[in-house]
PDB file of C-alpha atoms and ligand atoms in Angstrom:
ATOM      1  CA  MET A   1    -100.271 -35.209 -28.539  1.00  0.00           C
ATOM      2  CA  SER A   2     -96.247 -35.390 -28.634  1.00  0.00           C
ATOM      3  CA  PHE A   3     -94.148 -32.915 -30.869  1.00  0.00           C
ATOM      4  CA  LEU A   4     -92.509 -36.006 -32.342  1.00  0.00           C
ATOM      5  CA  GLU A   5     -93.911 -39.975 -31.986  1.00  0.00           C
ATOM      6  CA  ILE A   6     -91.748 -43.090 -33.118  1.00  0.00           C
ATOM      7  CA  ASP A   7     -94.553 -46.520 -33.233  1.00  0.00           C
ATOM      8  CA  ASN A   8     -93.546 -49.966 -33.497  1.00  0.00           C
ATOM      9  CA  LEU A   9     -90.863 -48.175 -36.116  1.00  0.00           C
ATOM     10  CA  SER A  10     -88.747 -50.864 -37.992  1.00  0.00           C
ATOM     11  CA  ALA A  11     -86.046 -50.121 -40.366  1.00  0.00           C
ATOM     12  CA  PHE A  12     -84.282 -52.108 -43.253  1.00  0.00           C
ATOM     13  CA  TYR A  13     -81.850 -51.963 -46.013  1.00  0.00           C
ATOM     14  CA  GLY A  14     -82.510 -54.609 -47.712  1.00  0.00           C
ATOM     15  CA  LYS A  15     -83.380 -58.124 -46.086  1.00  0.00           C
ATOM     16  CA  ALA A  16     -81.394 -57.193 -43.323  1.00  0.00           C
ATOM     17  CA  GLN A  17     -83.375 -55.645 -40.402  1.00  0.00           C
ATOM     18  CA  ALA A  18     -81.656 -52.519 -38.497  1.00  0.00           C
ATOM     19  CA  LEU A  19     -83.675 -51.405 -36.035  1.00  0.00           C
ATOM     20  CA  THR A  20     -87.071 -53.373 -34.537  1.00  0.00           C
ATOM     21  CA  ASP A  21     -90.180 -52.322 -33.130  1.00  0.00           C
ATOM     22  CA  ILE A  22     -89.236 -48.572 -31.875  1.00  0.00           C
ATOM     23  CA  SER A  23     -91.116 -46.318 -29.821  1.00  0.00           C
ATOM     24  CA  ILE A  24     -89.441 -43.053 -28.769  1.00  0.00           C
ATOM     25  CA  THR A  25     -91.277 -39.794 -27.364  1.00  0.00           C
ATOM     26  CA  VAL A  26     -90.677 -36.008 -27.901  1.00  0.00           C
ATOM     27  CA  GLN A  27     -92.673 -32.963 -26.166  1.00  0.00           C
ATOM     28  CA  PRO A  28     -91.480 -29.506 -27.301  1.00  0.00           C
ATOM     29  CA  GLY A  29     -88.207 -28.578 -26.164  1.00  0.00           C
ATOM     30  CA  GLU A  30     -87.386 -31.384 -25.408  1.00  0.00           C
ATOM     31  CA  ILE A  31     -83.424 -32.310 -25.642  1.00  0.00           C
ATOM     32  CA  VAL A  32     -84.113 -36.615 -25.950  1.00  0.00           C
ATOM     33  CA  ALA A  33     -80.801 -38.708 -26.164  1.00  0.00           C
ATOM     34  CA  VAL A  34     -81.058 -42.274 -27.857  1.00  0.00           C
ATOM     35  CA  VAL A  35     -77.487 -43.459 -26.708  1.00  0.00           C
ATOM     36  CA  GLY A  36     -75.920 -47.278 -27.443  1.00  0.00           C
ATOM     37  CA  PRO A  37     -72.673 -48.738 -28.631  1.00  0.00           C
ATOM     38  CA  ASN A  38     -71.523 -49.304 -32.165  1.00  0.00           C
ATOM     39  CA  GLY A  39     -74.405 -50.726 -35.049  1.00  0.00           C
ATOM     40  CA  ALA A  40     -76.904 -49.850 -32.359  1.00  0.00           C
ATOM     41  CA  GLY A  41     -79.214 -48.233 -35.085  1.00  0.00           C
ATOM     42  CA  LYS A  42     -78.601 -45.236 -33.824  1.00  0.00           C
ATOM     43  CA  SER A  43     -77.636 -43.481 -37.260  1.00  0.00           C
ATOM     44  CA  THR A  44     -80.927 -45.180 -39.014  1.00  0.00           C
ATOM     45  CA  LEU A  45     -82.994 -44.112 -36.620  1.00  0.00           C
ATOM     46  CA  LEU A  46     -82.579 -40.808 -37.030  1.00  0.00           C
ATOM     47  CA  ASP A  47     -82.002 -41.460 -40.754  1.00  0.00           C
ATOM     48  CA  SER A  48     -84.897 -43.069 -40.823  1.00  0.00           C
ATOM     49  CA  ILE A  49     -87.092 -39.983 -39.149  1.00  0.00           C
ATOM     50  CA  MET A  50     -85.777 -38.332 -42.299  1.00  0.00           C
ATOM     51  CA  GLY A  51     -87.160 -40.818 -44.658  1.00  0.00           C
ATOM     52  CA  LEU A  52     -83.842 -42.147 -45.973  1.00  0.00           C
ATOM     53  CA  VAL A  53     -84.330 -45.844 -45.192  1.00  0.00           C
ATOM     54  CA  LYS A  54     -87.223 -48.030 -45.639  1.00  0.00           C
ATOM     55  CA  THR A  55     -89.304 -48.536 -42.479  1.00  0.00           C
ATOM     56  CA  GLU A  56     -92.313 -49.876 -41.269  1.00  0.00           C
ATOM     57  CA  GLY A  57     -94.320 -48.277 -38.085  1.00  0.00           C
ATOM     58  CA  ASP A  58     -95.225 -44.671 -38.006  1.00  0.00           C
ATOM     59  CA  ILE A  59     -93.299 -41.312 -37.081  1.00  0.00           C
ATOM     60  CA  ARG A  60     -95.498 -38.238 -36.533  1.00  0.00           C
ATOM     61  CA  LEU A  61     -94.365 -34.406 -36.134  1.00  0.00           C
ATOM     62  CA  ARG A  62     -96.697 -32.661 -34.746  1.00  0.00           C
ATOM     63  CA  GLY A  63     -99.401 -35.181 -35.201  1.00  0.00           C
ATOM     64  CA  HIS A  64     -98.431 -35.354 -38.603  1.00  0.00           C
ATOM     65  CA  SER A  65     -96.847 -38.554 -40.830  1.00  0.00           C
ATOM     66  CA  LEU A  66     -94.100 -37.989 -41.851  1.00  0.00           C
ATOM     67  CA  VAL A  67     -93.024 -41.202 -43.748  1.00  0.00           C
ATOM     68  CA  GLY A  68     -93.482 -41.777 -47.513  1.00  0.00           C
ATOM     69  CA  ARG A  69     -92.739 -39.154 -47.791  1.00  0.00           C
ATOM     70  CA  SER A  70     -89.169 -36.978 -49.044  1.00  0.00           C
ATOM     71  CA  SER A  71     -86.104 -35.449 -47.018  1.00  0.00           C
ATOM     72  CA  SER A  72     -86.450 -32.214 -48.594  1.00  0.00           C
ATOM     73  CA  GLU A  73     -90.261 -32.091 -47.581  1.00  0.00           C
ATOM     74  CA  ILE A  74     -89.206 -33.653 -44.022  1.00  0.00           C
ATOM     75  CA  VAL A  75     -86.553 -30.871 -44.303  1.00  0.00           C
ATOM     76  CA  ARG A  76     -89.805 -28.251 -44.682  1.00  0.00           C
ATOM     77  CA  SER A  77     -91.983 -29.345 -41.838  1.00  0.00           C
ATOM     78  CA  GLY A  78     -88.895 -28.768 -39.906  1.00  0.00           C
ATOM     79  CA  VAL A  79     -86.710 -30.991 -39.008  1.00  0.00           C
ATOM     80  CA  GLY A  80     -82.699 -29.515 -39.799  1.00  0.00           C
ATOM     81  CA  TYR A  81     -80.253 -32.683 -39.732  1.00  0.00           C
ATOM     82  CA  ALA A  82     -76.312 -32.638 -38.844  1.00  0.00           C
ATOM     83  CA  PRO A  83     -75.533 -36.394 -39.921  1.00  0.00           C
ATOM     84  CA  GLU A  84     -72.400 -38.129 -38.073  1.00  0.00           C
ATOM     85  CA  ARG A  85     -69.173 -37.414 -39.387  1.00  0.00           C
ATOM     86  CA  PHE A  86     -70.474 -33.970 -40.587  1.00  0.00           C
ATOM     87  CA  ASN A  87     -70.963 -35.191 -44.358  1.00  0.00           C
ATOM     88  CA  LEU A  88     -69.209 -31.834 -45.313  1.00  0.00           C
ATOM     89  CA  PHE A  89     -68.013 -30.402 -49.273  1.00  0.00           C
ATOM     90  CA  PRO A  90     -64.731 -30.999 -47.719  1.00  0.00           C
ATOM     91  CA  TYR A  91     -63.482 -28.150 -51.082  1.00  0.00           C
ATOM     92  CA  MET A  92     -66.506 -26.105 -50.783  1.00  0.00           C
ATOM     93  CA  SER A  93     -65.852 -22.689 -48.392  1.00  0.00           C
ATOM     94  CA  VAL A  94     -67.370 -22.874 -44.914  1.00  0.00           C
ATOM     95  CA  ARG A  95     -70.215 -20.328 -46.499  1.00  0.00           C
ATOM     96  CA  ASP A  96     -70.908 -22.371 -49.388  1.00  0.00           C
ATOM     97  CA  ASN A  97     -71.695 -25.555 -46.956  1.00  0.00           C
ATOM     98  CA  LEU A  98     -73.680 -23.202 -45.371  1.00  0.00           C
ATOM     99  CA  MET A  99     -75.691 -22.360 -48.282  1.00  0.00           C
ATOM    100  CA  VAL A 100     -76.060 -25.782 -49.027  1.00  0.00           C
ATOM    101  CA  GLY A 101     -78.132 -25.797 -46.036  1.00  0.00           C
ATOM    102  CA  ALA A 102     -80.063 -22.856 -46.945  1.00  0.00           C
ATOM    103  CA  PHE A 103     -81.361 -24.603 -50.485  1.00  0.00           C
ATOM    104  CA  THR A 104     -84.466 -25.206 -49.397  1.00  0.00           C
ATOM    105  CA  ALA A 105     -85.491 -22.298 -47.242  1.00  0.00           C
ATOM    106  CA  ARG A 106     -87.329 -18.989 -49.432  1.00  0.00           C
ATOM    107  CA  GLU A 107     -86.919 -16.916 -47.006  1.00  0.00           C
ATOM    108  CA  ASP A 108     -84.516 -16.449 -43.608  1.00  0.00           C
ATOM    109  CA  ILE A 109     -81.881 -16.745 -44.985  1.00  0.00           C
ATOM    110  CA  GLN A 110     -79.847 -13.854 -44.217  1.00  0.00           C
ATOM    111  CA  SER A 111     -81.577 -13.925 -39.837  1.00  0.00           C
ATOM    112  CA  ASN A 112     -80.683 -18.138 -40.229  1.00  0.00           C
ATOM    113  CA  LEU A 113     -77.066 -16.664 -41.702  1.00  0.00           C
ATOM    114  CA  ASP A 114     -76.699 -14.108 -38.487  1.00  0.00           C
ATOM    115  CA  ILE A 115     -77.796 -16.696 -35.763  1.00  0.00           C
ATOM    116  CA  VAL A 116     -74.778 -19.773 -37.267  1.00  0.00           C
ATOM    117  CA  HIS A 117     -72.132 -16.477 -37.221  1.00  0.00           C
ATOM    118  CA  LYS A 118     -73.572 -15.362 -33.355  1.00  0.00           C
ATOM    119  CA  LEU A 119     -73.765 -18.929 -32.294  1.00  0.00           C
ATOM    120  CA  PHE A 120     -69.988 -19.792 -33.793  1.00  0.00           C
ATOM    121  CA  PRO A 121     -67.816 -16.294 -34.388  1.00  0.00           C
ATOM    122  CA  ARG A 122     -64.831 -18.617 -35.924  1.00  0.00           C
ATOM    123  CA  LEU A 123     -67.485 -19.340 -38.720  1.00  0.00           C
ATOM    124  CA  LYS A 124     -67.446 -16.047 -39.762  1.00  0.00           C
ATOM    125  CA  GLU A 125     -64.207 -15.092 -39.116  1.00  0.00           C
ATOM    126  CA  ARG A 126     -63.516 -18.487 -41.649  1.00  0.00           C
ATOM    127  CA  GLU A 127     -66.132 -18.324 -44.124  1.00  0.00           C
ATOM    128  CA  GLY A 128     -63.912 -18.596 -46.548  1.00  0.00           C
ATOM    129  CA  GLN A 129     -62.071 -21.537 -45.814  1.00  0.00           C
ATOM    130  CA  GLU A 130     -62.673 -24.869 -47.122  1.00  0.00           C
ATOM    131  CA  THR A 131     -63.879 -27.238 -44.425  1.00  0.00           C
ATOM    132  CA  SER A 132     -61.322 -30.075 -45.709  1.00  0.00           C
ATOM    133  CA  THR A 133     -58.971 -27.666 -43.769  1.00  0.00           C
ATOM    134  CA  GLN A 134     -61.075 -27.068 -40.216  1.00  0.00           C
ATOM    135  CA  SER A 135     -60.358 -29.041 -37.329  1.00  0.00           C
ATOM    136  CA  GLY A 136     -62.979 -31.243 -36.389  1.00  0.00           C
ATOM    137  CA  GLY A 137     -65.217 -28.960 -33.964  1.00  0.00           C
ATOM    138  CA  GLU A 138     -64.995 -26.269 -36.382  1.00  0.00           C
ATOM    139  CA  ARG A 139     -66.485 -29.075 -39.046  1.00  0.00           C
ATOM    140  CA  GLN A 140     -68.826 -29.865 -36.826  1.00  0.00           C
ATOM    141  CA  MET A 141     -70.090 -26.337 -36.571  1.00  0.00           C
ATOM    142  CA  VAL A 142     -70.283 -26.077 -39.935  1.00  0.00           C
ATOM    143  CA  SER A 143     -72.406 -29.202 -39.806  1.00  0.00           C
ATOM    144  CA  PHE A 144     -74.603 -27.601 -36.958  1.00  0.00           C
ATOM    145  CA  GLY A 145     -74.880 -24.168 -38.775  1.00  0.00           C
ATOM    146  CA  ARG A 146     -76.395 -26.244 -42.183  1.00  0.00           C
ATOM    147  CA  ALA A 147     -78.698 -27.554 -40.059  1.00  0.00           C
ATOM    148  CA  LEU A 148     -79.753 -24.377 -39.000  1.00  0.00           C
ATOM    149  CA  MET A 149     -79.691 -23.201 -41.875  1.00  0.00           C
ATOM    150  CA  THR A 150     -82.953 -25.080 -42.367  1.00  0.00           C
ATOM    151  CA  SER A 151     -84.746 -23.534 -40.248  1.00  0.00           C
ATOM    152  CA  PRO A 152     -85.996 -26.080 -37.641  1.00  0.00           C
ATOM    153  CA  GLU A 153     -87.622 -26.515 -35.108  1.00  0.00           C
ATOM    154  CA  LEU A 154     -86.697 -29.718 -33.601  1.00  0.00           C
ATOM    155  CA  LEU A 155     -82.201 -30.727 -34.928  1.00  0.00           C
ATOM    156  CA  LEU A 156     -81.374 -33.878 -35.474  1.00  0.00           C
ATOM    157  CA  ILE A 157     -77.673 -35.141 -34.349  1.00  0.00           C
ATOM    158  CA  ASP A 158     -76.219 -38.205 -34.578  1.00  0.00           C
ATOM    159  CA  GLU A 159     -73.375 -38.317 -32.623  1.00  0.00           C
ATOM    160  CA  PRO A 160     -72.030 -35.192 -31.624  1.00  0.00           C
ATOM    161  CA  THR A 161     -69.011 -35.934 -30.220  1.00  0.00           C
ATOM    162  CA  ILE A 162     -67.708 -38.452 -31.942  1.00  0.00           C
ATOM    163  CA  GLY A 163     -63.195 -38.413 -32.749  1.00  0.00           C
ATOM    164  CA  LEU A 164     -64.105 -34.385 -30.511  1.00  0.00           C
ATOM    165  CA  ALA A 165     -61.405 -33.573 -27.925  1.00  0.00           C
ATOM    166  CA  PRO A 166     -63.320 -33.254 -24.204  1.00  0.00           C
ATOM    167  CA  LYS A 167     -62.238 -29.497 -24.065  1.00  0.00           C
ATOM    168  CA  ILE A 168     -64.087 -29.064 -27.432  1.00  0.00           C
ATOM    169  CA  CYS A 169     -67.347 -31.933 -26.140  1.00  0.00           C
ATOM    170  CA  LEU A 170     -68.613 -29.518 -23.571  1.00  0.00           C
ATOM    171  CA  GLU A 171     -68.258 -26.543 -26.254  1.00  0.00           C
ATOM    172  CA  ILE A 172     -70.575 -28.783 -28.368  1.00  0.00           C
ATOM    173  CA  ALA A 173     -72.355 -29.653 -25.459  1.00  0.00           C
ATOM    174  CA  GLU A 174     -72.850 -25.682 -24.660  1.00  0.00           C
ATOM    175  CA  VAL A 175     -74.134 -25.198 -27.965  1.00  0.00           C
ATOM    176  CA  ILE A 176     -77.254 -27.113 -28.092  1.00  0.00           C
ATOM    177  CA  ARG A 177     -77.660 -26.005 -24.717  1.00  0.00           C
ATOM    178  CA  GLN A 178     -78.170 -22.704 -26.079  1.00  0.00           C
ATOM    179  CA  LEU A 179     -80.113 -24.062 -29.274  1.00  0.00           C
ATOM    180  CA  ASN A 180     -82.582 -26.135 -26.406  1.00  0.00           C
ATOM    181  CA  SER A 181     -82.834 -22.927 -24.410  1.00  0.00           C
ATOM    182  CA  GLU A 182     -82.554 -19.536 -25.924  1.00  0.00           C
ATOM    183  CA  TYR A 183     -83.818 -20.845 -30.029  1.00  0.00           C
ATOM    184  CA  GLY A 184     -86.234 -22.675 -28.554  1.00  0.00           C
ATOM    185  CA  LEU A 185     -84.821 -25.989 -30.805  1.00  0.00           C
ATOM    186  CA  THR A 186     -86.172 -29.141 -29.563  1.00  0.00           C
ATOM    187  CA  VAL A 187     -83.346 -31.756 -29.716  1.00  0.00           C
ATOM    188  CA  VAL A 188     -82.516 -34.975 -30.691  1.00  0.00           C
ATOM    189  CA  ILE A 189     -79.405 -36.420 -30.196  1.00  0.00           C
ATOM    190  CA  THR A 190     -77.800 -39.852 -30.761  1.00  0.00           C
ATOM    191  CA  GLU A 191     -74.578 -41.059 -28.535  1.00  0.00           C
ATOM    192  CA  GLN A 192     -72.219 -43.914 -27.860  1.00  0.00           C
ATOM    193  CA  ASN A 193     -70.888 -41.260 -24.749  1.00  0.00           C
ATOM    194  CA  ALA A 194     -73.255 -42.169 -22.548  1.00  0.00           C
ATOM    195  CA  ASN A 195     -71.900 -39.379 -20.081  1.00  0.00           C
ATOM    196  CA  PHE A 196     -72.303 -36.826 -22.496  1.00  0.00           C
ATOM    197  CA  ALA A 197     -75.905 -37.366 -22.831  1.00  0.00           C
ATOM    198  CA  LEU A 198     -76.656 -37.492 -19.540  1.00  0.00           C
ATOM    199  CA  SER A 199     -75.185 -34.347 -18.887  1.00  0.00           C
ATOM    200  CA  LEU A 200     -77.380 -32.568 -21.264  1.00  0.00           C
ATOM    201  CA  ALA A 201     -80.956 -34.686 -21.945  1.00  0.00           C
ATOM    202  CA  SER A 202     -83.444 -35.103 -19.731  1.00  0.00           C
ATOM    203  CA  ARG A 203     -84.682 -38.295 -20.845  1.00  0.00           C
ATOM    204  CA  ILE A 204     -82.162 -40.980 -22.576  1.00  0.00           C
ATOM    205  CA  TYR A 205     -83.537 -44.187 -24.974  1.00  0.00           C
ATOM    206  CA  VAL A 206     -81.180 -47.032 -24.807  1.00  0.00           C
ATOM    207  CA  LEU A 207     -80.851 -48.973 -27.945  1.00  0.00           C
ATOM    208  CA  GLU A 208     -78.793 -52.209 -28.428  1.00  0.00           C
ATOM    209  CA  SER A 209     -79.041 -54.403 -31.920  1.00  0.00           C
ATOM    210  CA  GLY A 210     -81.938 -52.336 -33.260  1.00  0.00           C
ATOM    211  CA  ARG A 211     -84.209 -52.734 -30.565  1.00  0.00           C
ATOM    212  CA  MET A 212     -84.966 -50.243 -27.262  1.00  0.00           C
ATOM    213  CA  GLN A 213     -83.295 -51.970 -24.053  1.00  0.00           C
ATOM    214  CA  THR A 214     -85.003 -49.302 -21.853  1.00  0.00           C
ATOM    215  CA  SER A 215     -85.756 -45.607 -21.351  1.00  0.00           C
ATOM    216  CA  GLY A 216     -86.252 -43.337 -18.544  1.00  0.00           C
ATOM    217  CA  THR A 217     -85.125 -39.150 -17.454  1.00  0.00           C
ATOM    218  CA  GLU A 218     -81.809 -38.220 -16.525  1.00  0.00           C
ATOM    219  CA  ALA A 219     -81.754 -39.585 -12.981  1.00  0.00           C
ATOM    220  CA  GLU A 220     -83.370 -42.372 -13.628  1.00  0.00           C
ATOM    221  CA  LEU A 221     -80.514 -44.081 -16.002  1.00  0.00           C
ATOM    222  CA  ARG A 222     -77.552 -42.384 -14.096  1.00  0.00           C
ATOM    223  CA  ASN A 223     -77.285 -45.621 -12.240  1.00  0.00           C
ATOM    224  CA  ASP A 224     -79.410 -48.245 -14.266  1.00  0.00           C
ATOM    225  CA  LYS A 225     -77.588 -51.787 -14.849  1.00  0.00           C
ATOM    226  CA  ARG A 226     -78.714 -51.469 -18.575  1.00  0.00           C
ATOM    227  CA  LEU A 227     -77.122 -48.122 -19.150  1.00  0.00           C
ATOM    228  CA  LEU A 228     -74.121 -49.579 -17.644  1.00  0.00           C
ATOM    229  CA  ASP A 229     -74.329 -52.832 -19.521  1.00  0.00           C
ATOM    230  CA  ALA A 230     -74.598 -51.830 -22.684  1.00  0.00           C
ATOM    231  CA  TYR A 231     -71.451 -49.665 -22.503  1.00  0.00           C
ATOM    232  CA  PHE A 232     -69.029 -52.234 -20.395  1.00  0.00           C
ATOM    233  CA  GLY A 233     -71.404 -55.268 -21.108  1.00  0.00           C
ATOM    234  CA  GLY A 234     -69.073 -58.378 -21.332  1.00  0.00           C
ATOM    235  CA  HIS A 235     -66.300 -56.344 -20.955  1.00  0.00           C
TER     236      HIS A 235
HETATM  237  P1  ATP B   1     -72.381 -46.471 -35.356  1.00  0.00           P
HETATM  238  O1  ATP B   1     -71.601 -45.176 -33.394  1.00  0.00           O
HETATM  239  O2  ATP B   1     -71.209 -47.005 -34.808  1.00  0.00           O
HETATM  240  O3  ATP B   1     -72.418 -45.418 -36.356  1.00  0.00           O
HETATM  241  P2  ATP B   1     -74.902 -46.615 -35.201  1.00  0.00           P
HETATM  242  O4  ATP B   1     -75.791 -47.178 -33.308  1.00  0.00           O
HETATM  243  O5  ATP B   1     -75.265 -45.676 -35.521  1.00  0.00           O
HETATM  244  O6  ATP B   1     -73.548 -47.587 -34.682  1.00  0.00           O
HETATM  245  P3  ATP B   1     -76.081 -47.621 -37.755  1.00  0.00           P
HETATM  246  O7  ATP B   1     -74.849 -46.885 -38.020  1.00  0.00           O
HETATM  247  O8  ATP B   1     -77.225 -47.373 -36.905  1.00  0.00           O
HETATM  248  O9  ATP B   1     -75.875 -47.884 -36.214  1.00  0.00           O
HETATM  249  O10 ATP B   1     -75.970 -49.521 -37.830  1.00  0.00           O
HETATM  250  C1  ATP B   1     -77.306 -50.131 -37.124  1.00  0.00           C
HETATM  251  C2  ATP B   1     -77.550 -51.753 -38.536  1.00  0.00           C
HETATM  252  O11 ATP B   1     -77.389 -51.141 -39.392  1.00  0.00           O
HETATM  253  C3  ATP B   1     -76.247 -52.211 -38.325  1.00  0.00           C
HETATM  254  O12 ATP B   1     -76.068 -53.567 -38.243  1.00  0.00           O
HETATM  255  C4  ATP B   1     -74.974 -51.795 -39.763  1.00  0.00           C
HETATM  256  O13 ATP B   1     -74.340 -52.898 -40.622  1.00  0.00           O
HETATM  257  C5  ATP B   1     -76.501 -52.101 -40.760  1.00  0.00           C
HETATM  258  N1  ATP B   1     -76.154 -50.916 -41.365  1.00  0.00           N
HETATM  259  C6  ATP B   1     -75.840 -49.238 -41.692  1.00  0.00           C
HETATM  260  N2  ATP B   1     -76.155 -48.597 -42.637  1.00  0.00           N
HETATM  261  C7  ATP B   1     -75.983 -50.016 -43.740  1.00  0.00           C
HETATM  262  C8  ATP B   1     -76.349 -49.471 -45.062  1.00  0.00           C
HETATM  263  N3  ATP B   1     -76.438 -48.141 -45.584  1.00  0.00           N
HETATM  264  N4  ATP B   1     -76.415 -51.084 -45.192  1.00  0.00           N
HETATM  265  C9  ATP B   1     -76.798 -52.284 -44.442  1.00  0.00           C
HETATM  266  N5  ATP B   1     -76.870 -51.889 -43.465  1.00  0.00           N
HETATM  267  C10 ATP B   1     -76.753 -50.609 -42.589  1.00  0.00           C
END
């Protein structure tokens, strides 16, 4: 039994189909990346796991189906979500945005906050700052922190490098590695930046136009034509 199993998942916005027959497995402790160009369906995939989109097919966490469960139940079952472009409350402080993540938590609030502050000392220094005045990198940290406040075992991160400078991307990669190796989190990231994905993930799935094009280990995909085509095809 895999930690996360997605079987023949299709997703719909009204009558429009955004994903078709996607199957993914993630083992405990893995970092897996889903890469693909704009509009490939990466956010839809993560939103589907979180119960935010109408779907067909099955999604199981530790063998238990998440389908039909509410997003808050899915969070309580151990799935944390750092969405694309963060979705923070811009006129609330860093601390209050983090506490939004603690909303579903019954315990561990202080110890989770301590972990977040250890990972991101800047968030402690700036805990009273409104997130609207933060840099993109700092907001990404708050978004990760808010997800960590839910005590996840599985962390879903949607396009963590989007709009961020290369130096900040390196810092973000280091934090993701640390969450995986020190805190034992299983991680699924989506990316348009194939190099970033290859530098972090042990296995990669390539998504295009809502369909899975190919998948394999980082070593297998490094020179895979379909991965390159997903980015550079037609250019
Ligand atoms: P990007 O990198 O640009 O964020 P993505 O790979 O995350 O792209 P999605 O945002 O999942 O792609 O979009 C997949 C498809 O679903 C696109 O064709 C998009 O237009 C469509 N879509 C996404 N959200 C909605 C929505 N709320 N209503 C209707 N269609 C949507």
